[in-house]
C-alpha positions as MATLAB code, in Angstrom:
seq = 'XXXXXXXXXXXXXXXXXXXXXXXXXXXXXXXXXXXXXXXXXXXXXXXXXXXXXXXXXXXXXXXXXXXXXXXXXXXXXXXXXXXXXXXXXXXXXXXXXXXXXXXXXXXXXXXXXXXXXXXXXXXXXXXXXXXXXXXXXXXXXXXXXXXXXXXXXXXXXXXXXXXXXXXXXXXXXXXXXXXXXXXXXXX';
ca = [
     -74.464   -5.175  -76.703;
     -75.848   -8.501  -77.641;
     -76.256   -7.313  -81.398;
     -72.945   -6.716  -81.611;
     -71.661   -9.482  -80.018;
     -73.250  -11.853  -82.219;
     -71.898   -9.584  -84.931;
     -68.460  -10.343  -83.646;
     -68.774  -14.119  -83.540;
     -70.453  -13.806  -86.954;
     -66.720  -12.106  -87.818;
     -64.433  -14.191  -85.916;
     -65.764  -17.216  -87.792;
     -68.776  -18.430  -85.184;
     -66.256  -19.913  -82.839;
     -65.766  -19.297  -79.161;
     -61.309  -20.278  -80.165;
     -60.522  -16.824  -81.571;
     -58.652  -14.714  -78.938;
     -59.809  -11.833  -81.126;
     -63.213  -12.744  -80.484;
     -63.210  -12.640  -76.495;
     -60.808   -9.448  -76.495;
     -63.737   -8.107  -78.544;
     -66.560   -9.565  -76.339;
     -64.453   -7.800  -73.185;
     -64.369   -4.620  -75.080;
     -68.653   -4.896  -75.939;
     -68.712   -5.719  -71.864;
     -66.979   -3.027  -71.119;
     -68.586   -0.208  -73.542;
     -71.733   -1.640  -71.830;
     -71.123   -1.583  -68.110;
     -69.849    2.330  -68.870;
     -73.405    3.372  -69.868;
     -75.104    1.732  -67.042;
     -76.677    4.567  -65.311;
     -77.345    3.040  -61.678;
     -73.927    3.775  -60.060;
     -73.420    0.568  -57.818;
     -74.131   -1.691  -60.584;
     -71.615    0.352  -63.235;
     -69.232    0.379  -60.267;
     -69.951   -3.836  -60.169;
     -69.556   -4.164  -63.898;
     -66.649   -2.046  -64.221;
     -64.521   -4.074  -61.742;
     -65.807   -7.045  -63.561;
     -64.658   -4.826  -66.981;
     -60.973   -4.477  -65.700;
     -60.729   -8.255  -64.229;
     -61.532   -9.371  -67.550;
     -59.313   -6.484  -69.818;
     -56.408   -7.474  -67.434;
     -56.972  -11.005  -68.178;
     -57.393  -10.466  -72.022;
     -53.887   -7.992  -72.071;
     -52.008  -10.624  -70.319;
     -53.135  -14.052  -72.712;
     -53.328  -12.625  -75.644;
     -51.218   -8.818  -75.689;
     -54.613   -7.042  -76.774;
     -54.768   -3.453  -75.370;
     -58.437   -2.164  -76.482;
     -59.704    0.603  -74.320;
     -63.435    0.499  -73.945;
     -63.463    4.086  -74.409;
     -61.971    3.595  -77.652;
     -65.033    3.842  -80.522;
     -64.836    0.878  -83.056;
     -67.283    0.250  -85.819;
     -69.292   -3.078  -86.914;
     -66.966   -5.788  -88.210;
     -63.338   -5.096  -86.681;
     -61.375   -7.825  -86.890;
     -58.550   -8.057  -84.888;
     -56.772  -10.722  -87.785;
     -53.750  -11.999  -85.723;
     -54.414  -11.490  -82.446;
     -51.040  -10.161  -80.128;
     -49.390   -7.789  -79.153;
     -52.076   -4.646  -80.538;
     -52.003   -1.586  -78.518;
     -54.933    0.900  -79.719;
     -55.116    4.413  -77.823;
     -58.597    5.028  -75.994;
     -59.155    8.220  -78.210;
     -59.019    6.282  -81.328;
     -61.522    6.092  -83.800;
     -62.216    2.949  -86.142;
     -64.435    2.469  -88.941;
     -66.677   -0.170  -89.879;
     -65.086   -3.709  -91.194;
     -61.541   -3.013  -90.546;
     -58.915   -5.762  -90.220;
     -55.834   -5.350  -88.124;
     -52.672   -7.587  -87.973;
     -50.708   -8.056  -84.906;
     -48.361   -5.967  -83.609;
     -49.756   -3.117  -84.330;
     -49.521    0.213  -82.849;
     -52.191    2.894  -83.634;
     -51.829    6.166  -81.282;
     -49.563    6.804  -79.017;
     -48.949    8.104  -75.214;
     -46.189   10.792  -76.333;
     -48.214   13.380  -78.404;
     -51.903   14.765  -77.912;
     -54.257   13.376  -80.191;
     -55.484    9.604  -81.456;
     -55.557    8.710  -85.019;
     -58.911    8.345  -87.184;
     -59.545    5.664  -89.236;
     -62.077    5.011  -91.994;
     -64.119    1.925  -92.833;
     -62.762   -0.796  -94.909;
     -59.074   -0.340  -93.771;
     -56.836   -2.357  -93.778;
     -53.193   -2.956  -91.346;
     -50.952   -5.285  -91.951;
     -48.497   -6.498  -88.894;
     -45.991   -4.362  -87.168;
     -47.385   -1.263  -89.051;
     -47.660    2.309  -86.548;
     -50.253    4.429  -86.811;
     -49.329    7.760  -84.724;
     -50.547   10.951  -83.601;
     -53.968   12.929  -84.703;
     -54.009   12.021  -88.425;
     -56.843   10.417  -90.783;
     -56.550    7.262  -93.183;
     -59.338    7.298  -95.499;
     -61.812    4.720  -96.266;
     -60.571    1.618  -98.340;
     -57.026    2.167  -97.349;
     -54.419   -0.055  -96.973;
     -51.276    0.453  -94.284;
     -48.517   -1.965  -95.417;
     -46.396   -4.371  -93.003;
     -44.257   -2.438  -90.866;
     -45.293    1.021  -91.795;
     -44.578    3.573  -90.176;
     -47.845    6.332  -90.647;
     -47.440    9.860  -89.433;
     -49.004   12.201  -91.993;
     -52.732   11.147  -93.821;
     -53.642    8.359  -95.795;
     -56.405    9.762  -98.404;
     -58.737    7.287  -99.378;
     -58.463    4.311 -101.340;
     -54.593    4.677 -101.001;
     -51.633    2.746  -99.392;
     -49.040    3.741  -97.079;
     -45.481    2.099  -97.362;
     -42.271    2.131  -95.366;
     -40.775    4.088  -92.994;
     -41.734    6.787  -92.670;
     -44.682    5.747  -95.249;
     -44.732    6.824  -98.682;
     -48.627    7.336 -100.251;
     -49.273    5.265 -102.912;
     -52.958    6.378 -105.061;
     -55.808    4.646 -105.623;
     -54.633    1.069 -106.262;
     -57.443    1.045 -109.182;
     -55.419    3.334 -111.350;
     -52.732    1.166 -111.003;
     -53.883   -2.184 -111.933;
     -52.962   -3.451 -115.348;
     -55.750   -3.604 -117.894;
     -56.683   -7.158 -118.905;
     -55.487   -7.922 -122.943;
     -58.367   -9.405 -124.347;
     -58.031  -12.836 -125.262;
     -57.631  -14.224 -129.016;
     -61.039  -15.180 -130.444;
     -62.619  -11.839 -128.939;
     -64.410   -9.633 -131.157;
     -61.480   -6.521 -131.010;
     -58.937   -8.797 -130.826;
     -59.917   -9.861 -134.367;
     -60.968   -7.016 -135.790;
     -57.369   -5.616 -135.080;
     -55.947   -8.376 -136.805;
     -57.965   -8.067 -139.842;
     -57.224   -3.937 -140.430;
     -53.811   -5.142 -139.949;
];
C-alpha cells in the first residue's frame, strides 16, 4: 500500500493539494483494509474506509470503489464529478478528465480498459466492452462498442478512428537536405 501511495504522490505532482491524490490515497486505504485477514481490525478499517470514501464523494464528486482494480499511474486529471463502476478494470498510466462516466448501474457488466488510455471530460464509457491500450476517448464521447488499440473514439455514439500514426502527416524535408536537392537537380 505504501509503494503505491508514494507512486501516487509521485503522479499527482508530490503535493498533498491534488484532490485526485487523496481520492486515490482513500482508494489504496481501502483496497488495503479489504485484505486484512483479522476480522475486527478489517471491520475497524473498513468503517474508517467508508468515513473517508463518503468524505472524498462529497468534496470532490469522486466515486472510486475499492473493489474497482486500477493499475500504477492513474491519474484522475480534473478531479469532479467521476463515477467508475466497482467491476471496472483500468490499466496502468491512464489519465481521466472529469466528468466522466465509465460503467454503469443499468446493464450487467463493467468496461475494460488498457494501459496508456486516455479520457477526456464528459466522455461515457458503458457496459462490458474493451478499449485497447494507447487509446484515446474524445470529450464527450459517448463509448458503447470497442475501442481497438491505439485508436480514438469520437462523438455520440463514438465513431473509431485508427491508429493515429497512420494518420499523421509526413514531415517535407527541409531545403538544404540531401533529397531535397537531389530532386532539384534531376529536375
Amino acid at each position: 500500500m505504501l509503494r503505491n501511495i508514494r507512486n501516487d504522490f509521485e503522479t499527482y505532482g508530490r503535493t498533498f493539494r491534488s484532490a485526485g491524490f487523496w481520492a486515490m490515497f482513500v482508494y489504496r486505504f481501502g483496497v488495503w483494509s479489504m485484505n486484512r485477514r483479522f476480522r475486527p481490525w478489517r471491520s475497524i478499517t473498513s468503517a474508517v474506509y467508508l468515513f473517508l470514501k463518503a468524505l472524498i464523494q462529497v468534496t470532490t464528486g469522486i466515486m472510486l470503489e475499492r473493489e474497482t482494480r486500477v493499475g500504477e499511474g492513474f491519474h484522475i486529471i480534473h478531479p469532479g464529478l467521476l463515477n467508475i463502476h466497482p467491476d471496472t478494470v483500468i490499466g496502468a498510466r491512464c489519465g481521466v478528465m472529469h466528468n466522466v462516466t465509465i460503467g454503469s448501474n443499468m446493464s450487467q457488466g463493467a468496461p475494460t480498459i488498457g494501459d496508456d488510455v486516455f479520457i477526456g471530460c464528459g466522455a461515457s464509457i458503458l457496459g462490458e466492452i474493451k478499449v485497447g491500450n494507447g487509446a484515446r476517448v474524445s470529450a464527450n464521447t459517448l463509448v458503447i462498442a470497442d475501442v481497438p488499440d491505439g485508436a480514438v473514439a469520437m462523438g455520440v455514439p463514438a465513431q473509431i478512428y485508427p491508429n493515429m500514426d497512420r494518420l499523421r502527416t509526413r514531415k517535407k524535408k527541409p531545403k538544404g537536405s540531401a533529397t531535397a536537392d537531389a530532386k532539384s537537380e534531376k529536375a
